[in-house]
Coordinates of C-alpha atoms (C1' of nucleotides) in Angstrom, one line a residue:
Chain A
M1417 CA -79.9 -43.6 -172.5
S1418 CA -83.4 -44.0 -172.9
D1419 CA -85.9 -41.2 -173.0
H1420 CA -88.4 -41.9 -171.2
T1421 CA -92.2 -40.4 -170.8
A1422 CA -92.6 -38.8 -167.5
P1423 CA -95.1 -40.9 -165.2
D1424 CA -99.0 -39.4 -165.3
T1425 CA -98.9 -38.8 -161.9
T1426 CA -101.5 -36.4 -162.3
A1427 CA -104.3 -38.6 -162.9
Y1428 CA -103.1 -41.1 -160.2
E1429 CA -103.4 -38.1 -157.9
E1430 CA -106.4 -36.8 -158.8
E1431 CA -108.0 -40.8 -158.1
V1432 CA -106.5 -40.7 -154.9
F1433 CA -107.6 -38.0 -153.9
E1434 CA -111.0 -37.4 -155.3
Q1435 CA -113.0 -39.5 -152.9
K1436 CA -110.5 -38.2 -149.8
Q1437 CA -112.1 -34.7 -148.7
V1438 CA -109.6 -34.2 -146.0
R1439 CA -106.2 -35.4 -148.4
L1440 CA -107.6 -33.1 -151.1
D1441 CA -108.3 -30.0 -148.3
K1442 CA -104.3 -30.6 -147.3
R1443 CA -103.1 -31.0 -150.8
A1444 CA -104.6 -27.7 -151.7
K1445 CA -102.4 -26.5 -149.0
L1446 CA -99.3 -28.1 -150.6
N1447 CA -99.9 -25.3 -153.3
D1448 CA -100.0 -22.5 -150.9
L1449 CA -96.9 -23.9 -149.3
G1450 CA -95.1 -24.0 -152.5
G1451 CA -95.2 -19.4 -152.2
L1452 CA -93.3 -20.3 -148.8
G1453 CA -89.5 -20.7 -148.5
G1454 CA -89.2 -24.7 -148.4
G1455 CA -92.4 -25.5 -149.2
A1456 CA -94.2 -28.7 -147.9
Y1457 CA -90.9 -31.0 -147.8
P1458 CA -88.2 -28.7 -147.4
V1459 CA -84.8 -30.3 -147.4
E1460 CA -83.8 -29.1 -143.8
V1461 CA -84.8 -27.0 -141.3
P1462 CA -82.8 -25.3 -138.4
V1463 CA -83.2 -27.3 -135.8
T1464 CA -81.0 -26.0 -132.7
A1465 CA -82.1 -29.1 -130.1
T1466 CA -84.2 -31.9 -129.3
I1467 CA -87.4 -31.5 -127.5
P1468 CA -86.6 -33.7 -124.8
A1469 CA -83.6 -31.6 -124.4
V1470 CA -85.6 -28.5 -124.4
R1471 CA -87.7 -29.9 -121.5
E1472 CA -85.1 -31.2 -119.6
R1473 CA -83.5 -27.7 -119.5
W1474 CA -86.0 -25.6 -118.7
E1475 CA -88.5 -27.8 -116.6
H1476 CA -88.0 -25.2 -113.7
L1477 CA -90.0 -22.9 -115.5
T1478 CA -93.0 -24.9 -115.0
E1479 CA -92.6 -23.9 -111.6
T1480 CA -92.9 -20.1 -112.1
P1481 CA -96.1 -19.5 -114.7
D1482 CA -95.6 -17.0 -117.2
S1483 CA -92.1 -16.3 -116.6
A1484 CA -89.6 -16.1 -119.3
S1485 CA -85.9 -17.8 -120.3
G1486 CA -84.6 -15.0 -122.0
E1487 CA -83.0 -18.2 -124.7
T1488 CA -83.8 -18.9 -128.1
V1489 CA -84.5 -22.4 -129.4
G1490 CA -85.2 -24.0 -132.6
I1491 CA -87.7 -27.0 -132.3
A1492 CA -88.8 -29.2 -134.6
G1493 CA -91.8 -32.5 -133.8
R1494 CA -95.2 -33.9 -134.7
V1495 CA -98.8 -31.5 -134.3
V1496 CA -100.3 -33.9 -132.1
F1497 CA -102.7 -31.1 -130.9
Q1498 CA -104.2 -28.0 -131.9
R1499 CA -105.9 -24.8 -130.1
N1500 CA -106.5 -21.6 -132.2
T1501 CA -108.2 -18.8 -130.9
G1502 CA -108.3 -15.6 -132.6
K1503 CA -105.2 -14.2 -132.1
L1504 CA -103.1 -17.1 -129.8
C1505 CA -102.7 -20.5 -131.0
F1506 CA -101.3 -23.5 -129.4
A1507 CA -99.7 -26.2 -130.3
S1508 CA -98.2 -29.3 -129.1
L1509 CA -95.1 -31.0 -130.9
Q1510 CA -94.2 -34.4 -130.4
S1511 CA -91.1 -35.8 -130.7
G1512 CA -89.7 -39.5 -131.6
D1513 CA -89.7 -40.8 -128.6
G1514 CA -93.0 -39.3 -127.6
T1515 CA -91.8 -36.3 -125.8
R1516 CA -94.2 -33.1 -125.9
I1517 CA -93.6 -29.5 -125.4
Q1518 CA -96.0 -26.4 -126.5
V1519 CA -95.9 -23.8 -128.8
M1520 CA -97.8 -20.5 -129.2
I1521 CA -97.9 -18.7 -132.0
S1522 CA -99.3 -15.5 -130.9
L1523 CA -100.5 -11.9 -133.3
A1524 CA -97.5 -10.0 -131.0
G1525 CA -95.0 -12.7 -131.6
V1526 CA -95.0 -13.8 -135.7
G1527 CA -97.8 -10.6 -136.9
E1528 CA -100.6 -10.5 -139.0
D1529 CA -100.1 -12.3 -141.8
S1530 CA -97.6 -15.1 -140.5
L1531 CA -100.0 -15.9 -137.7
A1532 CA -103.0 -15.8 -141.1
Q1533 CA -100.9 -18.6 -142.9
Y1534 CA -100.6 -20.6 -139.4
K1535 CA -103.9 -21.0 -139.2
E1536 CA -104.5 -21.5 -142.8
L1537 CA -102.0 -24.2 -143.5
V1538 CA -100.7 -26.1 -140.4
D1539 CA -102.8 -29.0 -139.4
L1540 CA -102.5 -32.2 -136.7
G1541 CA -100.2 -34.6 -138.4
D1542 CA -97.8 -32.2 -139.5
H1543 CA -94.0 -31.5 -138.4
L1544 CA -93.7 -28.2 -137.4
F1545 CA -90.3 -26.2 -137.2
V1546 CA -90.3 -23.2 -134.4
R1547 CA -88.2 -20.6 -133.9
G1548 CA -88.5 -18.6 -130.4
E1549 CA -88.2 -18.4 -126.9
V1550 CA -88.7 -20.9 -124.2
I1551 CA -90.6 -19.5 -121.9
S1552 CA -93.9 -20.8 -119.7
S1553 CA -97.2 -20.1 -120.0
R1554 CA -100.0 -18.6 -117.6
R1555 CA -100.9 -22.0 -116.4
G1556 CA -97.4 -22.9 -116.0
E1557 CA -97.3 -25.2 -119.5
L1558 CA -93.4 -25.1 -120.9
S1559 CA -94.1 -23.5 -124.1
V1560 CA -91.8 -21.8 -126.9
M1561 CA -93.7 -18.5 -128.0
V1562 CA -92.9 -18.3 -131.5
E1563 CA -90.9 -16.1 -133.7
E1564 CA -91.1 -18.0 -136.6
W1565 CA -92.5 -21.2 -138.0
R1566 CA -91.9 -23.3 -140.8
I1567 CA -93.8 -26.4 -142.1
A1568 CA -91.4 -29.3 -141.9
A1569 CA -93.2 -31.6 -143.8
K1570 CA -96.7 -32.0 -144.3
A1571 CA -99.1 -34.7 -144.1
L1572 CA -101.2 -35.3 -146.5
A1573 CA -103.5 -38.5 -144.7
P1574 CA -104.7 -37.7 -141.1
L1575 CA -103.8 -38.7 -138.0
P1576 CA -106.2 -41.0 -136.0
N1577 CA -108.7 -40.3 -133.0
L1578 CA -105.4 -39.9 -130.1
H1579 CA -108.3 -40.4 -127.6
S1580 CA -109.4 -44.1 -127.8
E1581 CA -107.1 -47.0 -128.7
L1582 CA -106.2 -48.1 -132.1
S1583 CA -108.2 -51.3 -133.1
E1584 CA -106.0 -54.0 -132.5
E1585 CA -105.6 -54.7 -137.0
T1586 CA -104.9 -50.7 -137.2
R1587 CA -101.8 -51.5 -134.6
V1588 CA -100.3 -54.3 -136.8
R1589 CA -101.1 -53.0 -140.2
Q1590 CA -99.9 -49.4 -139.2
R1591 CA -97.4 -49.9 -136.9
Y1592 CA -96.0 -46.1 -137.7
L1593 CA -99.6 -44.7 -136.4
D1594 CA -99.5 -47.0 -133.1
L1595 CA -95.7 -45.8 -132.8
I1596 CA -97.4 -42.2 -133.0
V1597 CA -100.1 -42.8 -130.5
R1598 CA -99.0 -45.5 -128.2
E1599 CA -96.2 -45.1 -125.4
Q1600 CA -95.8 -48.9 -125.1
A1601 CA -95.3 -49.4 -128.7
R1602 CA -92.7 -47.1 -128.3
V1603 CA -91.3 -49.0 -125.0
N1604 CA -91.8 -52.5 -127.2
V1605 CA -89.5 -51.1 -129.9
L1606 CA -87.1 -49.8 -127.4
T1607 CA -87.2 -53.4 -125.3
R1608 CA -86.6 -55.0 -128.1
A1609 CA -83.7 -53.4 -129.2
K1610 CA -82.2 -53.5 -125.8
T1611 CA -82.4 -57.2 -125.3
M1612 CA -80.5 -57.5 -128.5
A1613 CA -77.8 -55.7 -127.7
S1614 CA -77.8 -57.6 -124.3
L1615 CA -77.5 -61.0 -125.5
R1616 CA -74.2 -59.7 -128.1
S1617 CA -72.8 -58.0 -125.3
T1618 CA -73.0 -61.2 -123.1
F1619 CA -71.8 -63.9 -125.6
A1620 CA -68.9 -60.6 -126.6
E1621 CA -68.1 -61.4 -123.0
Q1622 CA -67.8 -64.7 -122.9
G1623 CA -65.1 -64.6 -126.1
F1624 CA -68.5 -66.0 -128.8
V1625 CA -68.2 -64.4 -132.1
E1626 CA -71.2 -63.4 -134.0
V1627 CA -71.7 -65.0 -137.6
E1628 CA -74.1 -64.8 -140.3
T1629 CA -74.7 -68.1 -142.2
P1630 CA -76.9 -68.3 -145.5
M1631 CA -80.7 -68.2 -145.7
L1632 CA -80.8 -69.1 -149.3
Q1633 CA -79.6 -72.6 -148.8
T1634 CA -79.6 -75.3 -151.5
M1635 CA -80.6 -78.0 -148.9
H1636 CA -82.3 -77.5 -145.7
G1637 CA -81.9 -78.8 -142.6
G1638 CA -81.0 -78.0 -139.2
A1639 CA -84.9 -79.2 -137.6
S1640 CA -88.2 -80.8 -138.8
A1641 CA -89.9 -78.2 -140.4
R1642 CA -91.9 -77.2 -143.5
P1643 CA -89.4 -75.2 -145.8
F1644 CA -90.4 -72.0 -148.4
V1645 CA -89.3 -73.0 -151.7
T1646 CA -88.1 -70.1 -154.3
H1647 CA -86.1 -70.0 -157.6
S1648 CA -82.5 -68.8 -158.4
N1649 CA -82.8 -67.8 -162.0
A1650 CA -79.0 -67.5 -162.1
F1651 CA -78.4 -70.8 -160.7
D1652 CA -81.8 -72.3 -162.5
T1653 CA -82.1 -73.9 -159.7
E1654 CA -84.6 -74.3 -156.3
L1655 CA -83.6 -72.5 -153.3
Y1656 CA -84.9 -73.3 -150.1
L1657 CA -85.2 -70.4 -147.0
R1658 CA -83.9 -71.4 -144.1
I1659 CA -85.5 -73.2 -141.6
A1660 CA -82.5 -73.6 -139.2
P1661 CA -78.7 -72.1 -139.2
E1662 CA -77.5 -74.9 -137.1
L1663 CA -75.6 -76.9 -140.0
F1664 CA -73.8 -74.0 -141.0
L1665 CA -72.8 -73.0 -137.6
K1666 CA -71.6 -76.2 -136.9
R1667 CA -69.2 -76.3 -140.6
A1668 CA -68.2 -73.1 -138.7
A1669 CA -67.3 -75.3 -135.3
V1670 CA -65.5 -77.7 -137.3
G1671 CA -63.6 -74.7 -138.9
G1672 CA -62.4 -73.6 -135.2
L1673 CA -65.0 -70.9 -134.2
E1674 CA -65.1 -72.7 -130.7
R1675 CA -67.5 -70.1 -129.4
V1676 CA -70.1 -69.4 -132.6
F1677 CA -73.7 -67.7 -132.7
E1678 CA -76.2 -66.4 -135.0
I1679 CA -79.3 -64.3 -134.6
N1680 CA -81.2 -63.6 -137.4
R1681 CA -84.1 -64.5 -139.2
N1682 CA -85.7 -68.5 -139.6
F1683 CA -88.7 -69.8 -142.2
R1684 CA -91.2 -72.1 -141.6
N1685 CA -93.6 -72.9 -143.8
E1686 CA -97.0 -73.3 -141.5
G1687 CA -99.7 -71.9 -139.7
A1688 CA -99.4 -68.6 -138.2
D1689 CA -101.2 -67.6 -135.1
S1690 CA -100.5 -66.1 -131.8
T1691 CA -97.7 -67.4 -130.9
H1692 CA -96.4 -68.5 -134.6
S1693 CA -95.1 -66.5 -137.2
P1694 CA -93.9 -68.0 -140.8
E1695 CA -91.2 -65.5 -140.0
F1696 CA -88.5 -65.6 -136.8
A1697 CA -85.7 -64.2 -135.5
M1698 CA -83.6 -67.2 -134.1
L1699 CA -80.7 -67.2 -131.4
E1700 CA -78.3 -70.5 -131.8
A1701 CA -74.9 -70.8 -130.0
Y1702 CA -72.4 -73.8 -130.2
Q1703 CA -70.0 -73.9 -127.4
A1704 CA -66.6 -76.4 -127.7
Y1705 CA -65.9 -78.4 -125.1
T1706 CA -69.0 -78.2 -122.9
D1707 CA -72.2 -80.2 -122.8
Y1708 CA -76.0 -79.2 -122.7
H1709 CA -75.3 -78.5 -118.6
G1710 CA -72.7 -75.5 -120.1
I1711 CA -75.1 -74.6 -122.3
A1712 CA -77.5 -74.4 -119.5
D1713 CA -75.6 -72.1 -117.4
L1714 CA -75.1 -69.9 -120.6
T1715 CA -78.3 -69.6 -121.9
Q1716 CA -79.7 -68.7 -118.1
T1717 CA -76.7 -65.9 -118.3
L1718 CA -77.8 -64.3 -121.3
I1719 CA -81.7 -64.1 -120.2
Q1720 CA -80.8 -63.1 -116.7
N1721 CA -78.4 -60.5 -118.0
A1722 CA -81.2 -59.6 -120.8
A1723 CA -83.5 -59.3 -117.6
L1724 CA -81.5 -56.2 -116.2
A1725 CA -81.3 -54.9 -119.2
A1726 CA -85.1 -54.5 -119.7
N1727 CA -85.1 -53.2 -116.2
A1728 CA -82.5 -50.5 -116.8
G1729 CA -83.8 -46.9 -116.0
T1730 CA -86.9 -48.7 -114.4
E1731 CA -87.4 -48.8 -110.6
R1732 CA -86.6 -52.3 -111.1
E1733 CA -83.4 -51.2 -112.4
G1734 CA -81.1 -54.1 -111.2
S1735 CA -83.8 -56.8 -110.6
H1736 CA -83.9 -59.9 -112.4
T1737 CA -88.0 -59.4 -111.4
V1738 CA -89.2 -58.1 -115.2
L1739 CA -93.0 -56.5 -115.1
W1740 CA -95.3 -58.1 -117.9
A1741 CA -97.8 -56.4 -119.7
D1742 CA -100.7 -57.3 -117.6
G1743 CA -99.2 -56.0 -114.5
T1744 CA -97.5 -60.0 -113.4
L1745 CA -93.8 -59.1 -112.1
F1746 CA -92.1 -62.4 -112.8
D1747 CA -88.9 -63.7 -111.5
L1748 CA -86.1 -64.9 -114.0
G1749 CA -83.2 -64.5 -110.9
G1750 CA -81.6 -67.1 -108.9
E1751 CA -80.5 -70.3 -110.2
W1752 CA -83.0 -72.1 -112.6
D1753 CA -84.1 -75.6 -111.7
R1754 CA -83.1 -78.9 -114.1
I1755 CA -85.8 -81.7 -113.7
S1756 CA -85.6 -84.8 -115.1
M1757 CA -88.2 -85.7 -117.3
Y1758 CA -88.6 -89.1 -116.4
G1759 CA -88.1 -88.5 -112.6
T1760 CA -90.9 -85.6 -112.3
L1761 CA -93.4 -87.8 -114.0
S1762 CA -92.5 -90.7 -112.3
E1763 CA -93.1 -88.7 -109.0
A1764 CA -96.4 -86.9 -110.6
V1765 CA -97.7 -90.1 -111.4
G1766 CA -97.0 -92.4 -108.4
R1767 CA -95.2 -95.0 -110.5
E1768 CA -91.7 -95.5 -111.8
I1769 CA -91.8 -94.6 -115.4
T1770 CA -88.4 -95.3 -117.4
P1771 CA -87.3 -95.3 -121.3
S1772 CA -88.4 -99.1 -120.9
T1773 CA -91.6 -98.9 -119.8
S1774 CA -94.2 -100.3 -122.3
V1775 CA -95.8 -98.6 -124.8
E1776 CA -98.9 -100.9 -123.1
E1777 CA -98.7 -99.3 -120.0
L1778 CA -98.0 -96.1 -121.1
Q1779 CA -101.0 -96.0 -123.0
T1780 CA -103.4 -97.6 -120.4
L1781 CA -102.1 -94.5 -118.1
A1782 CA -102.7 -91.8 -120.9
D1783 CA -105.8 -93.7 -121.2
E1784 CA -107.2 -93.5 -117.9
Q1785 CA -106.2 -89.9 -117.7
G1786 CA -107.7 -88.8 -120.6
V1787 CA -104.9 -87.6 -122.3
E1788 CA -105.7 -87.9 -126.5
V1789 CA -102.2 -89.5 -128.1
R1790 CA -102.0 -89.8 -131.9
L1791 CA -98.8 -91.6 -132.7
P1792 CA -98.4 -93.8 -130.0
N1793 CA -94.9 -94.9 -129.3
H1794 CA -93.0 -94.5 -126.0
G1795 CA -91.3 -91.1 -126.7
K1796 CA -94.4 -89.3 -127.5
L1797 CA -96.5 -90.6 -124.8
V1798 CA -93.6 -89.7 -122.3
E1799 CA -93.2 -86.2 -123.6
E1800 CA -97.6 -85.9 -123.7
L1801 CA -97.7 -87.6 -120.0
W1802 CA -95.1 -85.5 -119.2
E1803 CA -96.7 -82.2 -120.5
H1804 CA -100.0 -83.1 -119.0
F1805 CA -98.6 -84.1 -115.5
V1806 CA -96.1 -81.8 -114.7
K1807 CA -95.6 -78.9 -117.3
D1808 CA -97.9 -76.5 -116.2
G1809 CA -97.2 -77.1 -112.6
L1810 CA -93.8 -75.2 -113.5
T1811 CA -93.6 -71.1 -112.4
R1812 CA -90.0 -71.1 -112.3
P1813 CA -87.7 -70.7 -115.2
T1814 CA -87.5 -74.8 -115.2
F1815 CA -84.6 -76.9 -117.5
V1816 CA -86.4 -80.0 -118.3
M1817 CA -83.6 -82.5 -118.9
D1818 CA -83.3 -85.9 -120.7
F1819 CA -85.9 -86.7 -123.7
P1820 CA -86.7 -90.0 -124.9
V1821 CA -84.6 -91.3 -127.7
E1822 CA -87.9 -91.5 -130.2
T1823 CA -89.1 -88.0 -130.5
S1824 CA -85.5 -86.3 -130.6
P1825 CA -83.7 -89.0 -133.4
L1826 CA -81.1 -86.6 -134.6
T1827 CA -79.9 -85.9 -130.8
R1828 CA -76.8 -87.8 -129.0
H1829 CA -77.7 -90.0 -126.9
H1830 CA -76.9 -90.0 -123.0
R1831 CA -73.9 -90.8 -122.3
S1832 CA -75.0 -93.2 -119.6
I1833 CA -78.7 -93.5 -119.2
P1834 CA -79.8 -95.6 -122.3
G1835 CA -83.1 -94.6 -123.9
V1836 CA -82.4 -91.5 -123.5
V1837 CA -80.7 -88.4 -125.1
E1838 CA -78.6 -85.5 -124.1
K1839 CA -81.6 -82.6 -124.3
W1840 CA -82.8 -80.3 -123.0
D1841 CA -85.8 -77.7 -123.1
L1842 CA -86.3 -74.3 -120.9
Y1843 CA -89.7 -73.7 -119.9
V1844 CA -91.3 -70.5 -119.1
R1845 CA -94.3 -69.9 -117.8
G1846 CA -95.9 -72.7 -119.4
F1847 CA -93.6 -72.0 -123.4
E1848 CA -90.6 -73.6 -124.1
L1849 CA -88.3 -70.9 -124.4
A1850 CA -85.1 -72.5 -125.8
T1851 CA -83.7 -75.9 -126.1
G1852 CA -80.1 -76.9 -125.7
Y1853 CA -78.1 -80.4 -126.4
S1854 CA -74.8 -82.4 -126.1
E1855 CA -74.5 -82.2 -130.1
L1856 CA -73.8 -84.7 -132.2
V1857 CA -70.7 -84.7 -133.5
D1858 CA -70.4 -88.7 -134.5
P1859 CA -70.1 -88.1 -138.3
V1860 CA -71.0 -91.8 -139.2
V1861 CA -74.2 -91.4 -136.4
Q1862 CA -74.8 -88.2 -138.6
R1863 CA -75.2 -90.2 -141.9
E1864 CA -77.5 -92.7 -140.3
R1865 CA -79.8 -90.3 -138.9
F1866 CA -79.6 -88.5 -142.1
V1867 CA -80.7 -91.7 -144.2
E1868 CA -83.7 -92.6 -142.2
Q1869 CA -84.6 -88.8 -142.1
A1870 CA -84.5 -89.3 -145.8
A1871 CA -86.3 -92.7 -146.0
Q1872 CA -89.4 -90.4 -144.0
A1873 CA -88.8 -88.0 -146.9
A1874 CA -89.2 -91.0 -149.5
K1875 CA -92.2 -91.5 -147.4
G1876 CA -93.9 -88.1 -147.9
D1877 CA -92.7 -86.5 -144.5
D1878 CA -91.9 -83.2 -146.0
E1879 CA -91.0 -82.1 -142.6
A1880 CA -88.0 -84.6 -143.1
M1881 CA -84.1 -83.6 -144.0
R1882 CA -82.4 -84.9 -146.9
V1883 CA -78.9 -86.4 -146.5
D1884 CA -76.7 -83.4 -146.4
E1885 CA -73.7 -85.0 -148.2
E1886 CA -71.1 -81.0 -147.5
F1887 CA -72.5 -80.8 -144.1
L1888 CA -71.1 -84.9 -143.2
R1889 CA -68.0 -83.9 -145.1
A1890 CA -68.0 -81.1 -143.0
L1891 CA -68.6 -83.1 -139.8
E1892 CA -65.8 -86.0 -141.3
H1893 CA -63.1 -83.6 -140.5
G1894 CA -63.7 -83.2 -136.8
M1895 CA -65.8 -81.0 -134.3
P1896 CA -64.8 -81.0 -130.9
P1897 CA -67.2 -81.5 -128.6
S1898 CA -69.8 -79.3 -127.9
G1899 CA -73.2 -77.7 -126.4
G1900 CA -75.4 -76.1 -128.6
M1901 CA -78.7 -74.3 -128.0
G1902 CA -81.8 -72.3 -130.1
M1903 CA -83.3 -69.4 -128.9
G1904 CA -86.7 -67.5 -130.5
M1905 CA -85.8 -64.3 -130.0
D1906 CA -89.9 -63.2 -130.1
R1907 CA -90.7 -65.6 -126.9
L1908 CA -87.6 -64.0 -125.4
L1909 CA -89.4 -60.5 -125.9
M1910 CA -92.8 -62.6 -124.7
A1911 CA -91.0 -63.5 -121.3
L1912 CA -89.2 -60.6 -120.2
T1913 CA -92.4 -58.2 -121.2
G1914 CA -95.4 -60.6 -121.4
L1915 CA -96.5 -59.2 -124.7
G1916 CA -98.2 -61.1 -127.7
I1917 CA -95.5 -62.3 -130.5
R1918 CA -97.7 -59.6 -132.5
E1919 CA -96.7 -57.1 -130.2
T1920 CA -92.9 -57.9 -130.2
I1921 CA -92.4 -58.0 -134.1
L1922 CA -92.4 -54.6 -135.6
F1923 CA -94.5 -55.6 -138.3
P1924 CA -95.6 -58.8 -138.1
L1925 CA -96.8 -60.7 -141.8
V1926 CA -100.3 -59.5 -142.5
K1927 CA -102.2 -60.6 -145.3
Chain B
rG990 C1' -108.7 -78.6 -139.3
rG991 C1' -113.2 -77.7 -135.0
rG992 C1' -115.9 -74.3 -132.1
rC993 C1' -117.2 -68.8 -130.7
rC994 C1' -116.7 -63.7 -131.6
rU995 C1' -115.6 -60.2 -135.3
rG996 C1' -115.4 -56.5 -140.2
rU997 C1' -120.7 -49.9 -140.2
rA998 C1' -117.3 -42.6 -142.0
rG999 C1' -109.9 -40.5 -141.4
rC1000 C1' -109.8 -43.0 -136.1
rU1001 C1' -112.8 -45.5 -132.3
rC1002 C1' -117.6 -47.3 -131.8
rA1003 C1' -123.5 -47.6 -131.8
rG1004 C1' -127.4 -49.4 -134.7
rC1005 C1' -133.2 -52.6 -130.8
rU1006 C1' -138.0 -57.4 -133.8
rG1007 C1' -136.0 -56.5 -141.0
rG1008 C1' -138.9 -50.1 -141.6
rC1009 C1' -134.9 -42.9 -143.8
rA1010 C1' -127.4 -44.4 -141.8
rG1011 C1' -125.7 -42.4 -136.7
rA1012 C1' -122.7 -40.3 -132.4
rG1013 C1' -117.5 -38.4 -130.4
rC1014 C1' -113.1 -37.3 -131.9
rA1015 C1' -110.8 -35.7 -136.8
rU1016 C1' -111.9 -32.5 -141.2
rC1017 C1' -114.4 -27.8 -143.5
rG1018 C1' -117.1 -22.8 -143.1
rG1019 C1' -117.2 -19.1 -139.1
rA1020 C1' -116.4 -16.1 -133.4
rC1021 C1' -112.2 -16.2 -129.7
rU1022 C1' -104.6 -13.3 -127.0
rU1023 C1' -104.0 -18.8 -122.2
rU1024 C1' -105.7 -23.5 -124.5
rU1025 C1' -105.0 -28.6 -122.2
rA1026 C1' -109.3 -34.5 -125.4
rA1027 C1' -111.3 -26.0 -125.1
rU1028 C1' -115.7 -23.7 -126.0
rC1029 C1' -119.6 -21.6 -129.1
rC1030 C1' -122.1 -21.3 -134.1
rG1031 C1' -122.9 -23.5 -139.2
rC1032 C1' -121.7 -27.8 -143.4
rG1033 C1' -120.0 -32.1 -145.5
rG1034 C1' -118.7 -36.9 -145.0
rG1035 C1' -120.7 -44.3 -146.5
rU1036 C1' -119.3 -49.9 -151.6
rC1037 C1' -122.5 -51.0 -144.1
rG1038 C1' -115.6 -56.1 -145.9
rC1039 C1' -117.3 -59.2 -151.1
rG1040 C1' -120.8 -62.0 -154.0
rG1041 C1' -125.3 -64.2 -153.8
rG1042 C1' -130.2 -65.4 -151.4
rU1043 C1' -134.9 -64.4 -148.6
rU1044 C1' -138.4 -60.5 -148.4
rC1045 C1' -143.1 -55.3 -150.3
rG1046 C1' -138.1 -53.9 -147.9
rA1047 C1' -131.9 -56.3 -145.6
rG1048 C1' -126.2 -52.9 -142.2
rC1049 C1' -130.1 -56.1 -139.3
rC1050 C1' -131.9 -63.5 -141.3
rC1051 C1' -129.9 -67.7 -145.1
rC1052 C1' -125.7 -69.2 -148.0
rG1053 C1' -120.6 -68.7 -149.8
rC1054 C1' -116.4 -66.4 -150.0
rC1055 C1' -112.1 -62.6 -148.1
rG1056 C1' -110.2 -60.4 -143.7
rG1057 C1' -109.3 -60.1 -138.2
rG1058 C1' -110.0 -62.1 -133.6
rC1059 C1' -110.0 -65.7 -129.1
rC1060 C1' -110.5 -71.1 -127.9
rC1061 C1' -109.4 -76.2 -128.6
rA1062 C1' -106.3 -80.2 -131.9

RNA sequence: GGGCCUGUAGCUCAGCUGGCAGAGCAUCGGACUUUUAAUCCGCGGGUCGCGGGUUCGAGCCCCGCCGGGCCCA
């Protein structure tokens, strides 16, 4: 064992604390706390009850001010308010869920020395343990009359101002502060957790198996996106962070996992803005012996159950109508419409648009309406026109079915309508929440598509896929006819809560 | 990629036409046994995002860079 010199923490601390008087003062208190049992960071404190439990059990005391329960509890929480007077001090302790309770430290209760030490050493933001009787104050506030107190964990950095909102940037960069001071931040975390649990529960009810497939891949595929590249020292090779789990989940399907799903992170090396994050949680699911209609049924059930879960314990218990952050009520219930892209576009423009409508005719239509299109081909034009004429009119969750072949080159062709693929996008209030397919399982056709993609890549398209021989070999062993679906988890949370993407992610990537 | 807004004390923000760097809360010292953002007295606290320029003088005007937000593509 090599001997190592102790790191020179003193110099570092001097530097850190030097400029910040607040921290300097608090550090001085650390030394004082060293003289007390346990110091500033005791390994444990003798808690006998949680703050919410104490509140629930003795809430009735608030109806009779200045009364005593006769029972003693030991509780701990963060000091979020302090009102110190000469011989009687008040503090509010907050537990992790935001529940608060008042504690009272009096000369009569703890004695002169302990009271003086309390006033000297305990600051806003510290974790404090107290033991004492549960009482109500003269004003009727549920309180613990302290007989003994201890620092549970000293805070060196000061708590932010509790009476004004944190700025957007501080919320994101120091989410722990956001969680301490803002109820909605705590609710958001719980809503996300409840949503995830609900999805897994719905999948379990329907006989799906959850798997985890590689995030580090020797070849990226399953979507059109630019990947992050990294390097493996052990293999001395480049590896890609996955842009989608699709090609591995389909291998699982070949192996006999007839109902399989994964909820995990994807990474796309592209722009980050208020609706796009470079890393994002994605759900993908594959179900054998169904098609894009069956997988749409599944998707609707998953989201409606998630809405129920988000409403559990609220006044909307049992309802599919969710409450958004801006106060809007949004109904996710009922049977969702399934509309045809060509059909609704034709209706909207008052003339028949089909997969065989010419590029010229579509371009004229686009020009007339001032719709700008960069890459004029039939599919691109149809999608742009559809978005322009139809999309914004959708108020309820809607599956938009049957897309042009050109814009979905990797997708299975429609069984009866030429020029169209068996694909849907699920739109919820203007954005694409999920996408589903009758999966392409023909290894010969799949190979052709890969070869076309590889040609695009050779021409410099760094979003195009390469020929994945290992995946093709799997497909050649036969994948059952299947429906597949992908859904962004952050977007699902946005649909359930009306929040921006940075609020749905606990720690969004920031520079 | 384009346009607009923004960065000042630990936190949230003012700062006029270019003229000594400000407030509330927090911190520090003092008083107070029923406070609810307690009150009262007193004291501190700044790389005005960074770099350049104009000017007698720049938080403010100009240029570049960095961070954040909104809209558009």
